[in-house]
Amino acid sequence: MTDEPTDADEAAAAVAGAAAAAAGEPRSPVSVAPGILIIVGGLLVAAWIGVGRFPFGIAGSLTPLYVFIALIILGLQAATGRALIRGARAGYAARGWTIAIVLCSWAFGILCGLTLPDATPSGLQTIVSGSHEPGLGIAIGVTNPAGMICAILSVAAVILAYRDARGGRPVYDEDGALDAWEQLHRH
């Protein structure tokens, strides 16, 4: 006989862990690294959207507007990271879908930053096209959907992260609500 765990041992441990979680028993904390990385990555993406045109010399009069938009994206990314950190401390790991949504929001944020036009003395310019047509028109056409998708995915990531922080349990527990209603209306 070996001391290595068998499939049956692993299954029993998984069932015991699920039962402990269902009973509300404390769980062991997991790594907070995903939450911290999301906050740092969100900061970098927000900086790219807000002031990414400065290194290319094309920051113009629209930069304050883009900084405001970047602060909103940063707030959403920070809320996502904070929720994942809180969940990790409670013993709940981030689900793959949450991380995938965050990574997709970053990709669209980077694309948005590349194609954001800014008003300069030479006219509208983007990082990828400069002031040259037809590239400028195409870049402007890409930046609006990319920015909206980035924002929508950032909101979705916050929602998923807060659900992950509760271990995937819904906020509204129908069974618990019915039990409470029955307790109130017993004769």
mmCIF file with all atom_site columns, C-alpha atoms in Angstrom:
data_model
loop_
_atom_site.group_PDB
_atom_site.id
_atom_site.type_symbol
_atom_site.label_atom_id
_atom_site.label_alt_id
_atom_site.label_comp_id
_atom_site.label_asym_id
_atom_site.label_entity_id
_atom_site.label_seq_id
_atom_site.pdbx_PDB_ins_code
_atom_site.Cartn_x
_atom_site.Cartn_y
_atom_site.Cartn_z
_atom_site.occupancy
_atom_site.B_iso_or_equiv
_atom_site.pdbx_formal_charge
_atom_site.auth_seq_id
_atom_site.auth_comp_id
_atom_site.auth_asym_id
_atom_site.auth_atom_id
_atom_site.pdbx_PDB_model_num
ATOM 1   C CA . MET A 1 1   ? 0.000   0.000  0.000   1.00 0.00 ? 1   MET A CA 1
ATOM 2   C CA . THR A 1 2   ? 1.189   3.492  -0.785  1.00 0.00 ? 2   THR A CA 1
ATOM 3   C CA . ASP A 1 3   ? 0.618   6.693  1.111   1.00 0.00 ? 3   ASP A CA 1
ATOM 4   C CA . GLU A 1 4   ? -0.307  8.584  -2.053  1.00 0.00 ? 4   GLU A CA 1
ATOM 5   C CA . PRO A 1 5   ? -3.898  9.833  -2.230  1.00 0.00 ? 5   PRO A CA 1
ATOM 6   C CA . THR A 1 6   ? -6.201  7.903  -4.513  1.00 0.00 ? 6   THR A CA 1
ATOM 7   C CA . ASP A 1 7   ? -8.973  9.285  -6.679  1.00 0.00 ? 7   ASP A CA 1
ATOM 8   C CA . ALA A 1 8   ? -11.439 8.241  -3.981  1.00 0.00 ? 8   ALA A CA 1
ATOM 9   C CA . ASP A 1 9   ? -9.443  10.179 -1.349  1.00 0.00 ? 9   ASP A CA 1
ATOM 10  C CA . GLU A 1 10  ? -9.392  13.284 -3.544  1.00 0.00 ? 10  GLU A CA 1
ATOM 11  C CA . ALA A 1 11  ? -13.126 12.989 -4.210  1.00 0.00 ? 11  ALA A CA 1
ATOM 12  C CA . ALA A 1 12  ? -13.830 12.604 -0.483  1.00 0.00 ? 12  ALA A CA 1
ATOM 13  C CA . ALA A 1 13  ? -11.704 15.684 0.262   1.00 0.00 ? 13  ALA A CA 1
ATOM 14  C CA . ALA A 1 14  ? -13.558 17.666 -2.400  1.00 0.00 ? 14  ALA A CA 1
ATOM 15  C CA . VAL A 1 15  ? -16.933 16.623 -0.961  1.00 0.00 ? 15  VAL A CA 1
ATOM 16  C CA . ALA A 1 16  ? -15.769 17.509 2.562   1.00 0.00 ? 16  ALA A CA 1
ATOM 17  C CA . GLY A 1 17  ? -14.537 20.907 1.342   1.00 0.00 ? 17  GLY A CA 1
ATOM 18  C CA . ALA A 1 18  ? -17.827 21.592 -0.415  1.00 0.00 ? 18  ALA A CA 1
ATOM 19  C CA . ALA A 1 19  ? -19.778 20.568 2.693   1.00 0.00 ? 19  ALA A CA 1
ATOM 20  C CA . ALA A 1 20  ? -17.646 22.858 4.864   1.00 0.00 ? 20  ALA A CA 1
ATOM 21  C CA . ALA A 1 21  ? -18.204 25.741 2.461   1.00 0.00 ? 21  ALA A CA 1
ATOM 22  C CA . ALA A 1 22  ? -21.945 25.092 2.394   1.00 0.00 ? 22  ALA A CA 1
ATOM 23  C CA . ALA A 1 23  ? -22.022 25.028 6.190   1.00 0.00 ? 23  ALA A CA 1
ATOM 24  C CA . GLY A 1 24  ? -20.347 28.433 6.267   1.00 0.00 ? 24  GLY A CA 1
ATOM 25  C CA . GLU A 1 25  ? -17.154 27.164 7.865   1.00 0.00 ? 25  GLU A CA 1
ATOM 26  C CA . PRO A 1 26  ? -14.045 29.295 7.341   1.00 0.00 ? 26  PRO A CA 1
ATOM 27  C CA . ARG A 1 27  ? -11.878 28.493 4.352   1.00 0.00 ? 27  ARG A CA 1
ATOM 28  C CA . SER A 1 28  ? -8.132  28.812 3.943   1.00 0.00 ? 28  SER A CA 1
ATOM 29  C CA . PRO A 1 29  ? -7.044  32.021 2.220   1.00 0.00 ? 29  PRO A CA 1
ATOM 30  C CA . VAL A 1 30  ? -5.825  31.739 -1.368  1.00 0.00 ? 30  VAL A CA 1
ATOM 31  C CA . SER A 1 31  ? -3.343  33.938 -3.230  1.00 0.00 ? 31  SER A CA 1
ATOM 32  C CA . VAL A 1 32  ? -4.264  37.607 -3.590  1.00 0.00 ? 32  VAL A CA 1
ATOM 33  C CA . ALA A 1 33  ? -1.890  37.928 -6.576  1.00 0.00 ? 33  ALA A CA 1
ATOM 34  C CA . PRO A 1 34  ? -4.648  37.958 -9.249  1.00 0.00 ? 34  PRO A CA 1
ATOM 35  C CA . GLY A 1 35  ? -6.374  40.875 -7.543  1.00 0.00 ? 35  GLY A CA 1
ATOM 36  C CA . ILE A 1 36  ? -3.143  42.837 -7.194  1.00 0.00 ? 36  ILE A CA 1
ATOM 37  C CA . LEU A 1 37  ? -2.191  42.144 -10.820 1.00 0.00 ? 37  LEU A CA 1
ATOM 38  C CA . ILE A 1 38  ? -5.610  43.332 -11.979 1.00 0.00 ? 38  ILE A CA 1
ATOM 39  C CA . ILE A 1 39  ? -5.208  46.605 -10.087 1.00 0.00 ? 39  ILE A CA 1
ATOM 40  C CA . VAL A 1 40  ? -1.706  47.159 -11.526 1.00 0.00 ? 40  VAL A CA 1
ATOM 41  C CA . GLY A 1 41  ? -2.777  46.135 -15.040 1.00 0.00 ? 41  GLY A CA 1
ATOM 42  C CA . GLY A 1 42  ? -5.862  48.329 -14.791 1.00 0.00 ? 42  GLY A CA 1
ATOM 43  C CA . LEU A 1 43  ? -3.651  51.256 -13.791 1.00 0.00 ? 43  LEU A CA 1
ATOM 44  C CA . LEU A 1 44  ? -1.405  50.683 -16.817 1.00 0.00 ? 44  LEU A CA 1
ATOM 45  C CA . VAL A 1 45  ? -4.337  50.377 -19.235 1.00 0.00 ? 45  VAL A CA 1
ATOM 46  C CA . ALA A 1 46  ? -5.980  53.485 -17.775 1.00 0.00 ? 46  ALA A CA 1
ATOM 47  C CA . ALA A 1 47  ? -2.705  55.416 -18.074 1.00 0.00 ? 47  ALA A CA 1
ATOM 48  C CA . TRP A 1 48  ? -2.407  54.266 -21.682 1.00 0.00 ? 48  TRP A CA 1
ATOM 49  C CA . ILE A 1 49  ? -5.924  55.490 -22.470 1.00 0.00 ? 49  ILE A CA 1
ATOM 50  C CA . GLY A 1 50  ? -5.488  58.776 -20.599 1.00 0.00 ? 50  GLY A CA 1
ATOM 51  C CA . VAL A 1 51  ? -1.970  59.900 -21.423 1.00 0.00 ? 51  VAL A CA 1
ATOM 52  C CA . GLY A 1 52  ? -0.575  57.318 -23.846 1.00 0.00 ? 52  GLY A CA 1
ATOM 53  C CA . ARG A 1 53  ? -0.267  59.885 -26.617 1.00 0.00 ? 53  ARG A CA 1
ATOM 54  C CA . PHE A 1 54  ? 2.332   61.980 -24.716 1.00 0.00 ? 54  PHE A CA 1
ATOM 55  C CA . PRO A 1 55  ? 5.346   59.800 -25.653 1.00 0.00 ? 55  PRO A CA 1
ATOM 56  C CA . PHE A 1 56  ? 4.351   60.144 -29.314 1.00 0.00 ? 56  PHE A CA 1
ATOM 57  C CA . GLY A 1 57  ? 4.054   63.938 -29.114 1.00 0.00 ? 57  GLY A CA 1
ATOM 58  C CA . ILE A 1 58  ? 0.392   64.035 -30.069 1.00 0.00 ? 58  ILE A CA 1
ATOM 59  C CA . ALA A 1 59  ? -1.277  64.875 -26.759 1.00 0.00 ? 59  ALA A CA 1
ATOM 60  C CA . GLY A 1 60  ? -3.701  67.691 -27.381 1.00 0.00 ? 60  GLY A CA 1
ATOM 61  C CA . SER A 1 61  ? -6.772  69.457 -26.101 1.00 0.00 ? 61  SER A CA 1
ATOM 62  C CA . LEU A 1 62  ? -8.809  66.241 -25.733 1.00 0.00 ? 62  LEU A CA 1
ATOM 63  C CA . THR A 1 63  ? -6.369  64.748 -23.214 1.00 0.00 ? 63  THR A CA 1
ATOM 64  C CA . PRO A 1 64  ? -8.311  65.979 -20.121 1.00 0.00 ? 64  PRO A CA 1
ATOM 65  C CA . LEU A 1 65  ? -11.426 64.186 -21.417 1.00 0.00 ? 65  LEU A CA 1
ATOM 66  C CA . TYR A 1 66  ? -9.434  61.005 -21.981 1.00 0.00 ? 66  TYR A CA 1
ATOM 67  C CA . VAL A 1 67  ? -7.931  61.248 -18.479 1.00 0.00 ? 67  VAL A CA 1
ATOM 68  C CA . PHE A 1 68  ? -11.470 61.454 -17.058 1.00 0.00 ? 68  PHE A CA 1
ATOM 69  C CA . ILE A 1 69  ? -12.501 58.359 -19.039 1.00 0.00 ? 69  ILE A CA 1
ATOM 70  C CA . ALA A 1 70  ? -9.318  56.601 -17.894 1.00 0.00 ? 70  ALA A CA 1
ATOM 71  C CA . LEU A 1 71  ? -10.169 57.335 -14.254 1.00 0.00 ? 71  LEU A CA 1
ATOM 72  C CA . ILE A 1 72  ? -13.524 55.596 -14.716 1.00 0.00 ? 72  ILE A CA 1
ATOM 73  C CA . ILE A 1 73  ? -11.809 52.546 -16.235 1.00 0.00 ? 73  ILE A CA 1
ATOM 74  C CA . LEU A 1 74  ? -9.255  52.593 -13.396 1.00 0.00 ? 74  LEU A CA 1
ATOM 75  C CA . GLY A 1 75  ? -12.051 52.704 -10.824 1.00 0.00 ? 75  GLY A CA 1
ATOM 76  C CA . LEU A 1 76  ? -13.747 49.693 -12.391 1.00 0.00 ? 76  LEU A CA 1
ATOM 77  C CA . GLN A 1 77  ? -10.490 47.732 -12.604 1.00 0.00 ? 77  GLN A CA 1
ATOM 78  C CA . ALA A 1 78  ? -9.598  48.635 -9.000  1.00 0.00 ? 78  ALA A CA 1
ATOM 79  C CA . ALA A 1 79  ? -13.051 47.504 -7.825  1.00 0.00 ? 79  ALA A CA 1
ATOM 80  C CA . THR A 1 80  ? -12.507 44.203 -9.632  1.00 0.00 ? 80  THR A CA 1
ATOM 81  C CA . GLY A 1 81  ? -9.090  43.706 -8.054  1.00 0.00 ? 81  GLY A CA 1
ATOM 82  C CA . ARG A 1 82  ? -10.355 44.694 -4.602  1.00 0.00 ? 82  ARG A CA 1
ATOM 83  C CA . ALA A 1 83  ? -13.230 42.204 -4.813  1.00 0.00 ? 83  ALA A CA 1
ATOM 84  C CA . LEU A 1 84  ? -10.872 39.415 -5.859  1.00 0.00 ? 84  LEU A CA 1
ATOM 85  C CA . ILE A 1 85  ? -8.493  40.246 -2.999  1.00 0.00 ? 85  ILE A CA 1
ATOM 86  C CA . ARG A 1 86  ? -11.369 40.191 -0.509  1.00 0.00 ? 86  ARG A CA 1
ATOM 87  C CA . GLY A 1 87  ? -12.568 36.871 -1.918  1.00 0.00 ? 87  GLY A CA 1
ATOM 88  C CA . ALA A 1 88  ? -9.056  35.403 -1.806  1.00 0.00 ? 88  ALA A CA 1
ATOM 89  C CA . ARG A 1 89  ? -8.729  36.315 1.856   1.00 0.00 ? 89  ARG A CA 1
ATOM 90  C CA . ALA A 1 90  ? -12.037 34.534 2.475   1.00 0.00 ? 90  ALA A CA 1
ATOM 91  C CA . GLY A 1 91  ? -10.712 31.457 0.653   1.00 0.00 ? 91  GLY A CA 1
ATOM 92  C CA . TYR A 1 92  ? -12.378 31.925 -2.733  1.00 0.00 ? 92  TYR A CA 1
ATOM 93  C CA . ALA A 1 93  ? -10.265 31.862 -5.884  1.00 0.00 ? 93  ALA A CA 1
ATOM 94  C CA . ALA A 1 94  ? -11.052 33.956 -8.939  1.00 0.00 ? 94  ALA A CA 1
ATOM 95  C CA . ARG A 1 95  ? -12.869 32.026 -11.645 1.00 0.00 ? 95  ARG A CA 1
ATOM 96  C CA . GLY A 1 96  ? -11.335 31.720 -15.082 1.00 0.00 ? 96  GLY A CA 1
ATOM 97  C CA . TRP A 1 97  ? -14.175 33.659 -16.677 1.00 0.00 ? 97  TRP A CA 1
ATOM 98  C CA . THR A 1 98  ? -13.504 36.664 -14.484 1.00 0.00 ? 98  THR A CA 1
ATOM 99  C CA . ILE A 1 99  ? -9.830  36.721 -15.425 1.00 0.00 ? 99  ILE A CA 1
ATOM 100 C CA . ALA A 1 100 ? -10.672 36.213 -19.121 1.00 0.00 ? 100 ALA A CA 1
ATOM 101 C CA . ILE A 1 101 ? -13.114 39.139 -19.075 1.00 0.00 ? 101 ILE A CA 1
ATOM 102 C CA . VAL A 1 102 ? -10.484 41.374 -17.444 1.00 0.00 ? 102 VAL A CA 1
ATOM 103 C CA . LEU A 1 103 ? -7.865  40.383 -20.024 1.00 0.00 ? 103 LEU A CA 1
ATOM 104 C CA . CYS A 1 104 ? -10.306 41.094 -22.862 1.00 0.00 ? 104 CYS A CA 1
ATOM 105 C CA . SER A 1 105 ? -11.120 44.498 -21.358 1.00 0.00 ? 105 SER A CA 1
ATOM 106 C CA . TRP A 1 106 ? -7.395  45.260 -21.275 1.00 0.00 ? 106 TRP A CA 1
ATOM 107 C CA . ALA A 1 107 ? -7.000  44.256 -24.920 1.00 0.00 ? 107 ALA A CA 1
ATOM 108 C CA . PHE A 1 108 ? -9.827  46.562 -25.971 1.00 0.00 ? 108 PHE A CA 1
ATOM 109 C CA . GLY A 1 109 ? -8.438  49.321 -23.716 1.00 0.00 ? 109 GLY A CA 1
ATOM 110 C CA . ILE A 1 110 ? -5.041  49.060 -25.400 1.00 0.00 ? 110 ILE A CA 1
ATOM 111 C CA . LEU A 1 111 ? -6.706  49.160 -28.825 1.00 0.00 ? 111 LEU A CA 1
ATOM 112 C CA . CYS A 1 112 ? -8.740  52.177 -27.731 1.00 0.00 ? 112 CYS A CA 1
ATOM 113 C CA . GLY A 1 113 ? -5.580  53.984 -26.577 1.00 0.00 ? 113 GLY A CA 1
ATOM 114 C CA . LEU A 1 114 ? -3.858  53.270 -29.888 1.00 0.00 ? 114 LEU A CA 1
ATOM 115 C CA . THR A 1 115 ? -6.699  54.710 -31.933 1.00 0.00 ? 115 THR A CA 1
ATOM 116 C CA . LEU A 1 116 ? -7.904  57.640 -29.772 1.00 0.00 ? 116 LEU A CA 1
ATOM 117 C CA . PRO A 1 117 ? -7.701  60.844 -31.796 1.00 0.00 ? 117 PRO A CA 1
ATOM 118 C CA . ASP A 1 118 ? -6.404  63.997 -30.152 1.00 0.00 ? 118 ASP A CA 1
ATOM 119 C CA . ALA A 1 119 ? -6.795  67.569 -31.364 1.00 0.00 ? 119 ALA A CA 1
ATOM 120 C CA . THR A 1 120 ? -3.325  68.974 -32.037 1.00 0.00 ? 120 THR A CA 1
ATOM 121 C CA . PRO A 1 121 ? -2.209  72.136 -33.875 1.00 0.00 ? 121 PRO A CA 1
ATOM 122 C CA . SER A 1 122 ? -1.849  69.940 -37.004 1.00 0.00 ? 122 SER A CA 1
ATOM 123 C CA . GLY A 1 123 ? -5.414  68.595 -36.650 1.00 0.00 ? 123 GLY A CA 1
ATOM 124 C CA . LEU A 1 124 ? -6.705  65.276 -35.335 1.00 0.00 ? 124 LEU A CA 1
ATOM 125 C CA . GLN A 1 125 ? -4.034  62.607 -34.895 1.00 0.00 ? 125 GLN A CA 1
ATOM 126 C CA . THR A 1 126 ? -3.873  59.068 -33.545 1.00 0.00 ? 126 THR A CA 1
ATOM 127 C CA . ILE A 1 127 ? -0.900  56.940 -32.547 1.00 0.00 ? 127 ILE A CA 1
ATOM 128 C CA . VAL A 1 128 ? -1.463  54.427 -35.350 1.00 0.00 ? 128 VAL A CA 1
ATOM 129 C CA . SER A 1 129 ? -2.347  56.788 -38.202 1.00 0.00 ? 129 SER A CA 1
ATOM 130 C CA . GLY A 1 130 ? -0.991  60.220 -37.403 1.00 0.00 ? 130 GLY A CA 1
ATOM 131 C CA . SER A 1 131 ? -3.065  62.786 -39.283 1.00 0.00 ? 131 SER A CA 1
ATOM 132 C CA . HIS A 1 132 ? -3.165  60.855 -42.560 1.00 0.00 ? 132 HIS A CA 1
ATOM 133 C CA . GLU A 1 133 ? -6.397  59.735 -44.203 1.00 0.00 ? 133 GLU A CA 1
ATOM 134 C CA . PRO A 1 134 ? -7.882  57.173 -44.685 1.00 0.00 ? 134 PRO A CA 1
ATOM 135 C CA . GLY A 1 135 ? -6.097  55.704 -41.646 1.00 0.00 ? 135 GLY A CA 1
ATOM 136 C CA . LEU A 1 136 ? -7.309  58.507 -39.392 1.00 0.00 ? 136 LEU A CA 1
ATOM 137 C CA . GLY A 1 137 ? -10.953 57.844 -40.256 1.00 0.00 ? 137 GLY A CA 1
ATOM 138 C CA . ILE A 1 138 ? -10.520 54.114 -39.774 1.00 0.00 ? 138 ILE A CA 1
ATOM 139 C CA . ALA A 1 139 ? -8.776  54.628 -36.414 1.00 0.00 ? 139 ALA A CA 1
ATOM 140 C CA . ILE A 1 140 ? -11.560 56.920 -35.220 1.00 0.00 ? 140 ILE A CA 1
ATOM 141 C CA . GLY A 1 141 ? -14.098 54.315 -36.369 1.00 0.00 ? 141 GLY A CA 1
ATOM 142 C CA . VAL A 1 142 ? -12.314 51.624 -34.346 1.00 0.00 ? 142 VAL A CA 1
ATOM 143 C CA . THR A 1 143 ? -11.768 53.626 -31.155 1.00 0.00 ? 143 THR A CA 1
ATOM 144 C CA . ASN A 1 144 ? -15.429 54.174 -30.230 1.00 0.00 ? 144 ASN A CA 1
ATOM 145 C CA . PRO A 1 145 ? -16.441 50.496 -30.253 1.00 0.00 ? 145 PRO A CA 1
ATOM 146 C CA . ALA A 1 146 ? -13.134 49.501 -28.611 1.00 0.00 ? 146 ALA A CA 1
ATOM 147 C CA . GLY A 1 147 ? -13.658 51.993 -25.797 1.00 0.00 ? 147 GLY A CA 1
ATOM 148 C CA . MET A 1 148 ? -17.264 50.950 -25.255 1.00 0.00 ? 148 MET A CA 1
ATOM 149 C CA . ILE A 1 149 ? -16.371 47.249 -25.234 1.00 0.00 ? 149 ILE A CA 1
ATOM 150 C CA . CYS A 1 150 ? -13.542 47.970 -22.760 1.00 0.00 ? 150 CYS A CA 1
ATOM 151 C CA . ALA A 1 151 ? -15.968 49.777 -20.441 1.00 0.00 ? 151 ALA A CA 1
ATOM 152 C CA . ILE A 1 152 ? -18.684 47.116 -20.738 1.00 0.00 ? 152 ILE A CA 1
ATOM 153 C CA . LEU A 1 153 ? -16.216 44.299 -20.065 1.00 0.00 ? 153 LEU A CA 1
ATOM 154 C CA . SER A 1 154 ? -14.827 46.242 -17.092 1.00 0.00 ? 154 SER A CA 1
ATOM 155 C CA . VAL A 1 155 ? -18.327 46.498 -15.599 1.00 0.00 ? 155 VAL A CA 1
ATOM 156 C CA . ALA A 1 156 ? -18.895 42.782 -16.258 1.00 0.00 ? 156 ALA A CA 1
ATOM 157 C CA . ALA A 1 157 ? -15.581 41.980 -14.541 1.00 0.00 ? 157 ALA A CA 1
ATOM 158 C CA . VAL A 1 158 ? -16.650 43.902 -11.425 1.00 0.00 ? 158 VAL A CA 1
ATOM 159 C CA . ILE A 1 159 ? -19.917 41.957 -11.290 1.00 0.00 ? 159 ILE A CA 1
ATOM 160 C CA . LEU A 1 160 ? -18.160 38.609 -11.756 1.00 0.00 ? 160 LEU A CA 1
ATOM 161 C CA . ALA A 1 161 ? -15.461 39.486 -9.213  1.00 0.00 ? 161 ALA A CA 1
ATOM 162 C CA . TYR A 1 162 ? -18.014 40.372 -6.547  1.00 0.00 ? 162 TYR A CA 1
ATOM 163 C CA . ARG A 1 163 ? -19.739 37.060 -7.192  1.00 0.00 ? 163 ARG A CA 1
ATOM 164 C CA . ASP A 1 164 ? -16.378 35.272 -6.956  1.00 0.00 ? 164 ASP A CA 1
ATOM 165 C CA . ALA A 1 165 ? -15.740 37.006 -3.617  1.00 0.00 ? 165 ALA A CA 1
ATOM 166 C CA . ARG A 1 166 ? -18.876 35.304 -2.252  1.00 0.00 ? 166 ARG A CA 1
ATOM 167 C CA . GLY A 1 167 ? -17.797 31.904 -3.513  1.00 0.00 ? 167 GLY A CA 1
ATOM 168 C CA . GLY A 1 168 ? -20.186 32.058 -6.454  1.00 0.00 ? 168 GLY A CA 1
ATOM 169 C CA . ARG A 1 169 ? -23.271 32.286 -4.258  1.00 0.00 ? 169 ARG A CA 1
ATOM 170 C CA . PRO A 1 170 ? -26.018 34.590 -5.496  1.00 0.00 ? 170 PRO A CA 1
ATOM 171 C CA . VAL A 1 171 ? -26.895 37.658 -3.446  1.00 0.00 ? 171 VAL A CA 1
ATOM 172 C CA . TYR A 1 172 ? -30.537 36.603 -3.363  1.00 0.00 ? 172 TYR A CA 1
ATOM 173 C CA . ASP A 1 173 ? -31.090 33.204 -1.775  1.00 0.00 ? 173 ASP A CA 1
ATOM 174 C CA . GLU A 1 174 ? -34.632 32.072 -2.620  1.00 0.00 ? 174 GLU A CA 1
ATOM 175 C CA . ASP A 1 175 ? -34.625 29.222 -0.102  1.00 0.00 ? 175 ASP A CA 1
ATOM 176 C CA . GLY A 1 176 ? -33.444 31.520 2.661   1.00 0.00 ? 176 GLY A CA 1
ATOM 177 C CA . ALA A 1 177 ? -36.075 34.109 1.765   1.00 0.00 ? 177 ALA A CA 1
ATOM 178 C CA . LEU A 1 178 ? -38.841 31.479 1.812   1.00 0.00 ? 178 LEU A CA 1
ATOM 179 C CA . ASP A 1 179 ? -37.629 30.126 5.164   1.00 0.00 ? 179 ASP A CA 1
ATOM 180 C CA . ALA A 1 180 ? -37.658 33.635 6.632   1.00 0.00 ? 180 ALA A CA 1
ATOM 181 C CA . TRP A 1 181 ? -41.163 34.249 5.252   1.00 0.00 ? 181 TRP A CA 1
ATOM 182 C CA . GLU A 1 182 ? -42.412 30.991 6.783   1.00 0.00 ? 182 GLU A CA 1
ATOM 183 C CA . GLN A 1 183 ? -40.897 31.943 10.153  1.00 0.00 ? 183 GLN A CA 1
ATOM 184 C CA . LEU A 1 184 ? -42.742 35.274 10.078  1.00 0.00 ? 184 LEU A CA 1
ATOM 185 C CA . HIS A 1 185 ? -46.103 33.756 9.148   1.00 0.00 ? 185 HIS A CA 1
ATOM 186 C CA . ARG A 1 186 ? -46.267 30.733 11.447  1.00 0.00 ? 186 ARG A CA 1
ATOM 187 C CA . HIS A 1 187 ? -49.235 30.598 13.797  1.00 0.00 ? 187 HIS A CA 1
#
